[in-house]
Coordinates of C-alpha atoms and ligand atoms in Angstrom, one line a residue:
X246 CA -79.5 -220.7 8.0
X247 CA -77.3 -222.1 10.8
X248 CA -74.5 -224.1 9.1
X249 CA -71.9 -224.3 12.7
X250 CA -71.7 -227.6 12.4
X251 CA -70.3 -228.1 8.7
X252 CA -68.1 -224.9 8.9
X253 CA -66.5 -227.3 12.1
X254 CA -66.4 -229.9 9.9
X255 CA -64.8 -228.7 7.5
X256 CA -62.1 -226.7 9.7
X257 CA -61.4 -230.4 11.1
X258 CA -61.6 -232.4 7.4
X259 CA -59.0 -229.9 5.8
X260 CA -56.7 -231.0 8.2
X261 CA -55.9 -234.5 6.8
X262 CA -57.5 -234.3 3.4
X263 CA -56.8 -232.0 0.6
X264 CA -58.8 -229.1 0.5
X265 CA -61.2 -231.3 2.7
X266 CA -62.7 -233.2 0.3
X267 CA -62.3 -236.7 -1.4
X268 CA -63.6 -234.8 -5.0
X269 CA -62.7 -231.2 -5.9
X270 CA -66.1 -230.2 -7.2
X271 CA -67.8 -231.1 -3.5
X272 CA -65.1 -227.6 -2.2
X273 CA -67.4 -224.7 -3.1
X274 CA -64.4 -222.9 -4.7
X275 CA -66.1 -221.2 -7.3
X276 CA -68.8 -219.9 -5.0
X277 CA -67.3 -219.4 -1.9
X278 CA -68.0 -220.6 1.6
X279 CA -67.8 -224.0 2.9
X280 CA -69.5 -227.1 2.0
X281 CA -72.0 -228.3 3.7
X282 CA -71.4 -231.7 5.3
X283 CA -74.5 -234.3 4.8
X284 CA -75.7 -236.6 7.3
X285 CA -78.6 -238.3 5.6
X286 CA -80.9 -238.3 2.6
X287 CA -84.4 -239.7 1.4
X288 CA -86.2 -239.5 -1.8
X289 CA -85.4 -235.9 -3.4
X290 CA -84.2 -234.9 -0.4
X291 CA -80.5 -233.8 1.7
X292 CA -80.1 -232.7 5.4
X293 CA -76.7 -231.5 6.8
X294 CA -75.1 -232.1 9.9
X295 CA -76.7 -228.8 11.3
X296 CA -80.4 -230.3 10.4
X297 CA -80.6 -228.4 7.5
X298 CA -83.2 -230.0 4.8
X299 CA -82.5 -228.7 0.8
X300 CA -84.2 -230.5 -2.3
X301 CA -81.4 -232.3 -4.1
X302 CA -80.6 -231.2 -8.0
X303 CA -77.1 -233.2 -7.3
X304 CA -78.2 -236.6 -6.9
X305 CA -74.6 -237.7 -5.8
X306 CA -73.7 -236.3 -9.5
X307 CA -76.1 -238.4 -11.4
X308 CA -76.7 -242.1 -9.5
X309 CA -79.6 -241.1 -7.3
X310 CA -81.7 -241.3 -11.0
X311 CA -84.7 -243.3 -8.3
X312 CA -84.0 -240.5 -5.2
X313 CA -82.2 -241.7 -2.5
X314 CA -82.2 -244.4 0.0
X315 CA -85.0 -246.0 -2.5
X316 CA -86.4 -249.0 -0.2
X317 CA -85.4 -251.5 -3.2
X318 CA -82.0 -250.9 -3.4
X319 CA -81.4 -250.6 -0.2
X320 CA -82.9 -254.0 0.6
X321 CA -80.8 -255.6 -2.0
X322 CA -77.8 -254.4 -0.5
X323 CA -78.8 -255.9 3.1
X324 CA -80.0 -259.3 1.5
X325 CA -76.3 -259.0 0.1
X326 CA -74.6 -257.8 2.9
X327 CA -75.5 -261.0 4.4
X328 CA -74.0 -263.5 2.1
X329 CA -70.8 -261.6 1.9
X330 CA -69.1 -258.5 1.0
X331 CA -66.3 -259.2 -1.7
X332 CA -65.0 -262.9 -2.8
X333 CA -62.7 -261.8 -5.9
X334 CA -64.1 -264.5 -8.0
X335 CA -67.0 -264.5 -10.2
X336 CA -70.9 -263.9 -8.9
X337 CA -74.2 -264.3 -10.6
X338 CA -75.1 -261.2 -9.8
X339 CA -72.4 -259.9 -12.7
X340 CA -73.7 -262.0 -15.5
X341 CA -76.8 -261.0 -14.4
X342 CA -75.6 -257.4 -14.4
X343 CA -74.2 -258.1 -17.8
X344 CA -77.4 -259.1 -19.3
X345 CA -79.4 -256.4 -18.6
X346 CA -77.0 -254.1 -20.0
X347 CA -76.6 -255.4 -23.2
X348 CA -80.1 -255.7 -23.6
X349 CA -81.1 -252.1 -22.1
X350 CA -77.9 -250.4 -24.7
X351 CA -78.2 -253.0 -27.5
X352 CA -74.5 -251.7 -29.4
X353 CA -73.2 -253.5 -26.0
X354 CA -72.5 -257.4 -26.6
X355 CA -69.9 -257.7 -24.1
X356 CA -69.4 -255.7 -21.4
X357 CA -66.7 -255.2 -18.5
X358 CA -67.5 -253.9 -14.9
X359 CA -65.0 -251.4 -13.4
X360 CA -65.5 -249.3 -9.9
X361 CA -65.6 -245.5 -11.5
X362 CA -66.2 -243.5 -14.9
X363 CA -62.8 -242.8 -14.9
X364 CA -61.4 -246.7 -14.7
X365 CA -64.1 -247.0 -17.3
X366 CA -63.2 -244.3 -19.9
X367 CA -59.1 -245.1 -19.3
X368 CA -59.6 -248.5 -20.1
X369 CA -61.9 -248.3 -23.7
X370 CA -59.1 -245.7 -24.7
X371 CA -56.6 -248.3 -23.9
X372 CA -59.0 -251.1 -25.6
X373 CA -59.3 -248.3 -28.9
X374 CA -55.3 -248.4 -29.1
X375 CA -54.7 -251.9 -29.3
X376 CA -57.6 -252.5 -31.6
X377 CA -56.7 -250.1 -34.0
X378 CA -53.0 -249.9 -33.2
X379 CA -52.9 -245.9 -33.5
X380 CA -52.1 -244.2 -30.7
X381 CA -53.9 -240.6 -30.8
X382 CA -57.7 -239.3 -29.6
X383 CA -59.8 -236.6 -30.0
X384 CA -61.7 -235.1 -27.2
X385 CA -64.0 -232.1 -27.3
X386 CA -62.7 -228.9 -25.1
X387 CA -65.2 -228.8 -22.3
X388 CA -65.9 -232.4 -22.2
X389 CA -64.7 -234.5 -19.2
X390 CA -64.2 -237.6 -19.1
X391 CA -62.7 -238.2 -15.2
X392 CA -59.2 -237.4 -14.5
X393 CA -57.1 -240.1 -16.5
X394 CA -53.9 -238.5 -18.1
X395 CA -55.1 -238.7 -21.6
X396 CA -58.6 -236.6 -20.8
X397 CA -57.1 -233.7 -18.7
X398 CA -56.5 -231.9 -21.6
X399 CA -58.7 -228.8 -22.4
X400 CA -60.7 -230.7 -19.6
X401 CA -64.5 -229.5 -17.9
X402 CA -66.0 -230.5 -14.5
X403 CA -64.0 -229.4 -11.7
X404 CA -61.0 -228.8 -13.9
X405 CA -63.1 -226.0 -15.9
X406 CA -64.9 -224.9 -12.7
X407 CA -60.9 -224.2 -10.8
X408 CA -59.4 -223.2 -14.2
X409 CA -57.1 -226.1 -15.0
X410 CA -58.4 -227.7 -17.8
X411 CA -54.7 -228.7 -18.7
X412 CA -53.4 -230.2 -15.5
X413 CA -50.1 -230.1 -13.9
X414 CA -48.2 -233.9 -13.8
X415 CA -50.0 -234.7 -17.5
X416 CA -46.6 -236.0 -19.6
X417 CA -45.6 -234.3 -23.1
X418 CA -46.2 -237.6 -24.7
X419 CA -49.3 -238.1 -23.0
X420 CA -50.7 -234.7 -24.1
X421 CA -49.5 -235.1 -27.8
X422 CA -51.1 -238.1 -28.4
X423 CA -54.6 -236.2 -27.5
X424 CA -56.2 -233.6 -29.7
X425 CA -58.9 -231.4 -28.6
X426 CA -61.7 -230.6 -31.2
X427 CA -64.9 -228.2 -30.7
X428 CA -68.3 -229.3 -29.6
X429 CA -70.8 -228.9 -32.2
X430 CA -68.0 -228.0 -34.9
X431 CA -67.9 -230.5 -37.2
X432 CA -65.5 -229.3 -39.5
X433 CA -62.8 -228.9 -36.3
X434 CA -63.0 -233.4 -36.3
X435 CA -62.2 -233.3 -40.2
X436 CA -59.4 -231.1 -40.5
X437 CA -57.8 -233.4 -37.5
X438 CA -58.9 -236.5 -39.2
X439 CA -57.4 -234.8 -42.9
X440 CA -54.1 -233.8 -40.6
X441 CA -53.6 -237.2 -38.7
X442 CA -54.3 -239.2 -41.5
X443 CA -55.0 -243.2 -40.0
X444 CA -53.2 -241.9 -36.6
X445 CA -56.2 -241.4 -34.9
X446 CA -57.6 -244.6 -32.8
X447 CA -60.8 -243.0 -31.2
X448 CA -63.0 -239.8 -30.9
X449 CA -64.6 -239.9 -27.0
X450 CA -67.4 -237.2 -26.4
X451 CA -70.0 -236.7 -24.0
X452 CA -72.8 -237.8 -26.8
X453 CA -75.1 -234.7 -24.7
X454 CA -72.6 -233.3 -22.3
X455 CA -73.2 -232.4 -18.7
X456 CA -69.5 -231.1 -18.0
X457 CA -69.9 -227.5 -19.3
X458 CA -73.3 -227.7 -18.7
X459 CA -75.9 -229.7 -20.7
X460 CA -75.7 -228.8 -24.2
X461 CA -77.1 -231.3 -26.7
X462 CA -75.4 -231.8 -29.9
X463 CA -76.4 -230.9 -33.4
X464 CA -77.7 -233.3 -35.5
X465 CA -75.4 -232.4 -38.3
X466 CA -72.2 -232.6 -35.4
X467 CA -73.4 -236.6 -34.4
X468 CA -73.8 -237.8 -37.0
X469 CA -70.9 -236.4 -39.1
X470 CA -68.1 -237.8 -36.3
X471 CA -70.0 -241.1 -36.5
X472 CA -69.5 -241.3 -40.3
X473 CA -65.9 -239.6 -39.7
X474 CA -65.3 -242.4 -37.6
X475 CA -66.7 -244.9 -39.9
X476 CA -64.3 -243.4 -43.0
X477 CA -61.2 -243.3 -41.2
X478 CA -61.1 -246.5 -39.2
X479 CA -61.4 -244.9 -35.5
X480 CA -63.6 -245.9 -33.0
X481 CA -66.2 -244.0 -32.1
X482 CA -66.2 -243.9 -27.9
X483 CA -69.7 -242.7 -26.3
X484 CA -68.9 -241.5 -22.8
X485 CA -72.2 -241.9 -21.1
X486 CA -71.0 -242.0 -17.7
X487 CA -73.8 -239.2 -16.8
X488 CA -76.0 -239.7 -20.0
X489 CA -76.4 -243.7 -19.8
X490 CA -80.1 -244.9 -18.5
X491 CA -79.9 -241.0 -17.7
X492 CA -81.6 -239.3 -20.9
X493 CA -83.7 -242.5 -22.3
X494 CA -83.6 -246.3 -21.2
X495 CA -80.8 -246.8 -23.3
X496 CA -79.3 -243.6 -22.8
X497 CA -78.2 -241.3 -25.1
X498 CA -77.4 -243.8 -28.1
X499 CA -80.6 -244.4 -28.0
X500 CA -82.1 -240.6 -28.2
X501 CA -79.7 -239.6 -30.9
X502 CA -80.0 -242.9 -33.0
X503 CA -76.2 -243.1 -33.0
X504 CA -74.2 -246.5 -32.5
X505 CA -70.9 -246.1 -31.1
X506 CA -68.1 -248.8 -31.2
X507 CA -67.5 -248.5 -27.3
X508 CA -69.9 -247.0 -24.8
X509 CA -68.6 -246.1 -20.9
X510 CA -70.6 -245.9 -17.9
X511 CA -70.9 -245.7 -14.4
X512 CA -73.3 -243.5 -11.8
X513 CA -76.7 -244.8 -12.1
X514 CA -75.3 -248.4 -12.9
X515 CA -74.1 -248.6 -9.4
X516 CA -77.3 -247.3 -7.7
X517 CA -74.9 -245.0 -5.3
X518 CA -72.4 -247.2 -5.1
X519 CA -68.7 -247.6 -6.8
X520 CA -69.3 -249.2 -10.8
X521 CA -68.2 -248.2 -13.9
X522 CA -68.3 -250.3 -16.9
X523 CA -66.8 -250.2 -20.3
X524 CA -68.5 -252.0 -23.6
X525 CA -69.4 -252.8 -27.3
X526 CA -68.9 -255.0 -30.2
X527 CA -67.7 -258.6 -28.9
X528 CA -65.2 -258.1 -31.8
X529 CA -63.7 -255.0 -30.1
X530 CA -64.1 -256.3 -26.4
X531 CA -62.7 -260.2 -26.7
X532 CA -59.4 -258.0 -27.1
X533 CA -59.1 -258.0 -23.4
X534 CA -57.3 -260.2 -21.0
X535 CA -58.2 -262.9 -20.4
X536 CA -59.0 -263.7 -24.1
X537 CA -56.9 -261.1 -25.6
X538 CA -53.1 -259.1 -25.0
X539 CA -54.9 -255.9 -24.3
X540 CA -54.3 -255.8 -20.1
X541 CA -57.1 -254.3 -17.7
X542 CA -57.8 -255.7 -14.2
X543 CA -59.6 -254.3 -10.6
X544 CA -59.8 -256.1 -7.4
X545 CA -63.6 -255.1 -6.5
X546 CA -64.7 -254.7 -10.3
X547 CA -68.2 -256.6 -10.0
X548 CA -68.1 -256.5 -6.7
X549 CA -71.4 -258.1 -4.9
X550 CA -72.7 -255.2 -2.8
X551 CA -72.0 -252.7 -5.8
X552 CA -74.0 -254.8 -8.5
X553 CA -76.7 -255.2 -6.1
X554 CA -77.4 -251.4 -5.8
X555 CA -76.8 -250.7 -9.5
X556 CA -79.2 -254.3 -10.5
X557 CA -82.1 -253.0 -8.4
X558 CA -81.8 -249.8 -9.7
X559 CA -81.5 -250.9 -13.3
X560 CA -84.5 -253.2 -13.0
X561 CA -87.1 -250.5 -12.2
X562 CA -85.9 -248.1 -14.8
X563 CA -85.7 -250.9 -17.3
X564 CA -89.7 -252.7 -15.9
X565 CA -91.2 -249.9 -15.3
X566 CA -92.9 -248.5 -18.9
X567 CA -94.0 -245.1 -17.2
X568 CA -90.4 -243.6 -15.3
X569 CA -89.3 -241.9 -18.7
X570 CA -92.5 -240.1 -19.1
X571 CA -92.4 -239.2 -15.5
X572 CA -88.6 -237.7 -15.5
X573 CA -90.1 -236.1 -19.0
X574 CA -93.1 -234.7 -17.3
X575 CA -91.2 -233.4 -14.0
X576 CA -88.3 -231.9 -15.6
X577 CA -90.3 -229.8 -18.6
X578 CA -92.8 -228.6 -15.8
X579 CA -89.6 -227.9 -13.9
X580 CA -87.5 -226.0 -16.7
X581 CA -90.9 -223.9 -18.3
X582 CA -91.0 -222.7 -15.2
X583 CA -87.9 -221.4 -14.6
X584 CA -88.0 -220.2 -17.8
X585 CA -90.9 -218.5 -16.9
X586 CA -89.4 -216.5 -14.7
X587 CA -86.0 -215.8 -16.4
X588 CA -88.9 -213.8 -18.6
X589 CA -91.2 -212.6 -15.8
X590 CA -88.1 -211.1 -13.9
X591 CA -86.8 -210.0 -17.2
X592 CA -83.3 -211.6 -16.1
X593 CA -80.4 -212.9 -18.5
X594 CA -80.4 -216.5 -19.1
X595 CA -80.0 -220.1 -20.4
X596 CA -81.8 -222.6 -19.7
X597 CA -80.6 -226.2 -21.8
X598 CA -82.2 -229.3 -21.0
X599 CA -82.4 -232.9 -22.6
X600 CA -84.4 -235.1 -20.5
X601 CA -83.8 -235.0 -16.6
X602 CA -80.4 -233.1 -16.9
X603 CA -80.3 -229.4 -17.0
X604 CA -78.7 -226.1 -16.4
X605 CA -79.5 -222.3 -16.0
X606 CA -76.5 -220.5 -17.9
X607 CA -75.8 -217.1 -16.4
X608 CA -75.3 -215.5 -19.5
X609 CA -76.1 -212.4 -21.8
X610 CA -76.2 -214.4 -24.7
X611 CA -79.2 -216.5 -26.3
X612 CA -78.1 -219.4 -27.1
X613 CA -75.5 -222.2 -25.6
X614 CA -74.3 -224.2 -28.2
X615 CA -70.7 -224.6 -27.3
X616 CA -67.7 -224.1 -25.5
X617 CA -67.2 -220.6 -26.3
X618 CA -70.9 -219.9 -25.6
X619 CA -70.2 -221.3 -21.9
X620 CA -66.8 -219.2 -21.4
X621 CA -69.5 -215.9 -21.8
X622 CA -71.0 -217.0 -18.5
X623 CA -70.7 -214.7 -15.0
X624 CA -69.7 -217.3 -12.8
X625 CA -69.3 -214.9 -9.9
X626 CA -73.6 -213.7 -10.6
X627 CA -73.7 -217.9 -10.7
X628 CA -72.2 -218.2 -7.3
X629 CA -74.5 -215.2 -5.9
X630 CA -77.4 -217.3 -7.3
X631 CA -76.2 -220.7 -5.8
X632 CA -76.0 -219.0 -2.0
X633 CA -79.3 -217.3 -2.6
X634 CA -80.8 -220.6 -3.8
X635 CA -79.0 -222.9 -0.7
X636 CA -80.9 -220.5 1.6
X637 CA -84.2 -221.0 0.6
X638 CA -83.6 -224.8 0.7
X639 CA -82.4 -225.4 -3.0
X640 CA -79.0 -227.7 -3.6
X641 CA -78.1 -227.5 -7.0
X642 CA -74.2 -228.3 -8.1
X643 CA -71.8 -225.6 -6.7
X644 CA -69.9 -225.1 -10.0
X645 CA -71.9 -223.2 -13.6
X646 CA -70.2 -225.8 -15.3
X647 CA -72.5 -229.1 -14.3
X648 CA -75.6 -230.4 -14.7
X649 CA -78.5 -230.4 -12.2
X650 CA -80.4 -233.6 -12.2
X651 CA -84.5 -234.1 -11.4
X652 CA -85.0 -237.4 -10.2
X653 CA -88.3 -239.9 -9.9
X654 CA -88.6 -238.5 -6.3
X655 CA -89.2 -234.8 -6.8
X656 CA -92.7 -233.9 -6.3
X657 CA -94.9 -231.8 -7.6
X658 CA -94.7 -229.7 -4.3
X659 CA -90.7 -230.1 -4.4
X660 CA -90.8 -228.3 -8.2
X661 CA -93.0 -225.9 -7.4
X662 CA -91.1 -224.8 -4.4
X663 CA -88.2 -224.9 -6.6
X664 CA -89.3 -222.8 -9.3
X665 CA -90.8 -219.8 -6.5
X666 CA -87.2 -219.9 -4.8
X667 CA -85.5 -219.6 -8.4
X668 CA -87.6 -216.7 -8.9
X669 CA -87.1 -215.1 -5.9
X670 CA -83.1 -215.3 -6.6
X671 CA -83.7 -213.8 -9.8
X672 CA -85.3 -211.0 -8.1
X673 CA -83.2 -209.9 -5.6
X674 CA -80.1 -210.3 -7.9
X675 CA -82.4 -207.8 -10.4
X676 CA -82.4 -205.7 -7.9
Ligands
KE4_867 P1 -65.9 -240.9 -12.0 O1 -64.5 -241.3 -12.1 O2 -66.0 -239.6 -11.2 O3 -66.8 -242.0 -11.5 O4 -66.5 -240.6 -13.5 C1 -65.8 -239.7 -14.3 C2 -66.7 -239.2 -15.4 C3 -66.5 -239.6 -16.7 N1 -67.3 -239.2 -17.7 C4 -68.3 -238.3 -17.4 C5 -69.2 -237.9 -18.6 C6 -68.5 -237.8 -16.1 O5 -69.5 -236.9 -15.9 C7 -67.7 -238.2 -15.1 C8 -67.8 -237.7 -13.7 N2 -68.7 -236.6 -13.5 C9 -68.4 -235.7 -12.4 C10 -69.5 -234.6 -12.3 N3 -69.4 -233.7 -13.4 C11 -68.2 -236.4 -11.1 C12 -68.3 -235.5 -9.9 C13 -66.9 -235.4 -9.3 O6 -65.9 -235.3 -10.0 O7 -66.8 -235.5 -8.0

C-alpha cells in the first residue's frame, strides 16, 4: 500500500505542530509508523491523500454515528452557511437544540452548549463544587474524561495509550482534590466515601467506558455509586461524551436505567463539528451565570453552523424508530463474527461490545472487566494487528485502549469484508 504522500505530510506537519498532530491519539505512537493523512470521506468510508480507501471503525472518534458527509447534515450546514457563520448572540437553532435534548435524555431540564467534551466535563465539575460546596471528585482509573487538570489523573485515551495517565503541569492541589476509584469495584467508592466523609462533591464515570476499551459496568457497580451518591450528598456526573445518543436514543442513562444529577456530551451532538454540552436538574443548572455565581462562558458555544450539523444529526436518530435496531443488527453480525474467528483461528482474545461501540482485547485472559484486566493486554501483538488490518483496507483506532465504532453506513458487504480481513490478521499473527 503506497502511503508517499502522508509520510510527506507528515515530515512537513511535524515541523510546526507538535508531534504533527492537533490530538495525540491521531500520532500512531503506540503502533508505529506514520499517520495517514485524510482527504475525504463518505458513508462508512476514508481515503488518504495517496488515494487509499479503508472502511472507517473511527468515525472521527464517535460523531460520524450517521457515516460521513450524510447529505442531511451537510445541507443544513450550507442552508446555514448562508445566513451567517457566528453572531455571539442567541439563535433559534440553540433552543431548538435545547429541546430535543431534554426530551431525547429526560434527567436533562436545562442544558448548556459548549465547543468540546472537555469544556463540557470541566465545567459540570465546576457546577458540582459550587452546588455542593466540597471541593473533591472521584474518577475511575482508566476513565477519561478530556484533558482538564482535575481528570488527568490515573487518566485513559491517549494518556493510557503514551503512558501518562498522571500528567506533567497537573498542580499538587489540583491532584489532591481528585481521587481515583476502580471500575467495577464498588467497595473502592465506599471506603473513599467512608474516608472523605461529606468532602466529596461528585463521582464522574464513563457510565460504559470507551477509554480503556468498552467495558460495560456491573449492575451491582451502577447502581451502588448512584445510591452512594444519593447517601452522601454528591452528585452523580455521567460522562457520556462517547456513550450519549451512542448506545440507545437516550444514551447510556437510558440502557442502564440510571439517572445522574449532571450528564456531559459532545461528538455526535455536533454531527462532526465542535459541541459539547453540559446538563441536568434545573435546580443544579440555574446555578450558572447568568442566573447564578457559578461562572462559565465560550465565544462560539451554540454557535449556528455547529448546531446545525449536530440538529440534523439528532433529528434522524431521534425520528427514525428503526436506526437502533439497525446499529443493533450491524454490530452483533459484526462482533459474532469476529468472534468467530478468534475461535476458528484458535487466537487469544476479547471481544466487549454494548451496542455500536466495541473492541478486540489482545489478551490471554477471558474476561475484561476492569482496569487491571486491560493492563494484561500485548499492545505491541495490538499494533501488529492494526498494520495488518490498515493493509487490507480496515481503519480501526491506532491505540488498544479505544473503542471502534459501526455506524448506520456500514454495509453488509463492508462487515463482511471486515470480518474476512480480521481473520486473516489472526492468521498470519498465528503463524
Ligand atoms: P473532547 O474534548 O476530545 O471533545 O472530549 C473529551 C472526552 C470526554 N469524555 C469522554 C468519555 C471522551 O471519550 C472524550 C474524548 N474521547 C477521545 C477518544 N477516546 C477523543 C479523541 C482525541 O482525544 O483526539
Amino acid at each position: 500500500m503506497n502511503t508517499n504522500n502522508s509520510k510527506q505530510a507528515f515530515q512537513e506537519a511535524v515541523k510546526h505542530i507538535p508531534g504533527g498532530v492537533n490530538s495525540p491519539v491521531r500520532a500512531f505512537k503506540s503502533v508505529g509508523g506514520n499517520p495517514l493523512f485524510i482527504q475525504s470521506a463518505t458513508g462508512a468510508k476514508i481515503t488518504d491523500i495517496d488515494q487509499n480507501e479503508y472502511i472507517d471503525y473511527v468515525g472521527s472518534w464517535g460523531p460520524m454515528i450517521l457515516g460521513h458527509s450524510h447529505p442531511t447534515v451537510t445541507q443544513a450546514l450550507q442552508n446555514t452557511l448562508l445566513s451567517g457563520t457566528s453572531f455571539g448572540a442567541p439563535t433559534l437553532l440553540e433552543t431548538e437544540m435545547a429541546n430535543l435534548i431534554c426530551e431525547m435524555m429526560p434527567s436533562i431540564e436545562s442544558v448548556r452548549m459548549v465547543n468540546s467534551g472537555t469544556e463540557a466535563t470541566m465545567s459540570a465539575l465546576r457546577l458540582a463544587r459550587g452546588y455542593t460546596k466540597r471541593d473533591l471528585v472521584i474518577k475511575f482509573e482508566g476513565c477519561y474524561h478530556g484533558h482538564g487538570d482535575s481528570f488527568l489523573i490515573k487518566a485513559g485515551s491517549g494518556a493510557l495509550t503514551f503512558g501518562t495517565p498522571n500528567s506533567p503541569g497537573i498542580t499538587k492541589g489540583t491532584a489532591h482534590d481528585t481521587l481515583t476509584a476502580e471500575y467495577n469495584n464498588l467497595q473502592s467508592v465506599t471506603n473513599l466515601f467512608d474516608k472523605y466523609k461529606d468532602q466529596i462533591a461528585a463521582v464522574i464515570l464513563e457510565p460504559v467506558t470507551g477509554n480503556m476499551g468498552v467495558i460495560k459496568p456491573t449492575d451491582e457497580f451502577i447502581n451502588g455509586i448512584r445510591k452512594a451518591c444519593t447517601d452522601n450528598g454528591a452528585l452523580l456526573i455521567f460522562d457520556e461524551v462517547m456513550t450519549g445518543f451512542r448506545v440507545a436514543k437516550g444514551g447510556a442513562q437510558q440502557l442502564l436505567g440510571i439517572t445522574p444529577d449532571l450528564t456531559t456530551m459532545g461528538k455526535i451532538i455536533g454531527g462532526g463539528l465542535p459541541v459539547g454540552a453540559y446538563g441536568g436538574k434545573k435546580e443544579i443548572m440555574d446555578l450558572l451565570a447568568p442566573n447564578g455565581p457559578v461562572y462559565q462562558a465560550g465565544t462560539l458555544s451554540g454557535n449556528p453552523m455547529a448546531m446545525s450539523a449536530g440538529l440534523a444529526t439528532l433529528q434522524i436518530l431521534n425520528e427514525s424508530s428503526t436506526c437502533y435496531d439497525e446499529l443493533e443488527q450491524k454490530s452483533a453480525f459484526l462482533v459474532d463474527g469476529l468472534e468467530r474467528n478468534l475461535k476458528e483461528v484458535g487466537f487469544p482474545g476479547v471481544i466487549n461490545r454494548v451496542g455500536s461501540m466495541f473492541t478486540l482485547f489482545f489478551t490471554q485472559q477471558k474476561t475484561v472487566n476492569n482496569f487491571i484486566d486491560v493492563m494484561s493486554c500485548d499492545t505491541d501483538l495490538f499494533a501488529e494487528y492494526f498494520k495488518l488490518s490498515l493493509e487490507s483496507g480496515i481503519y480501526t483506532a491506532p491505540s488498544q485502549f479505544e473503542a471502534g465504532f459501526v455506524s448506520l453506513a456500514h454495509t453488509q458487504e463492508d462487515l463482511q469484508q471486515t470480518i474476512d480481513a480480521n481473520k486473516s490478521a489472526l492468521q498470519q499473527l498465528n503463524s
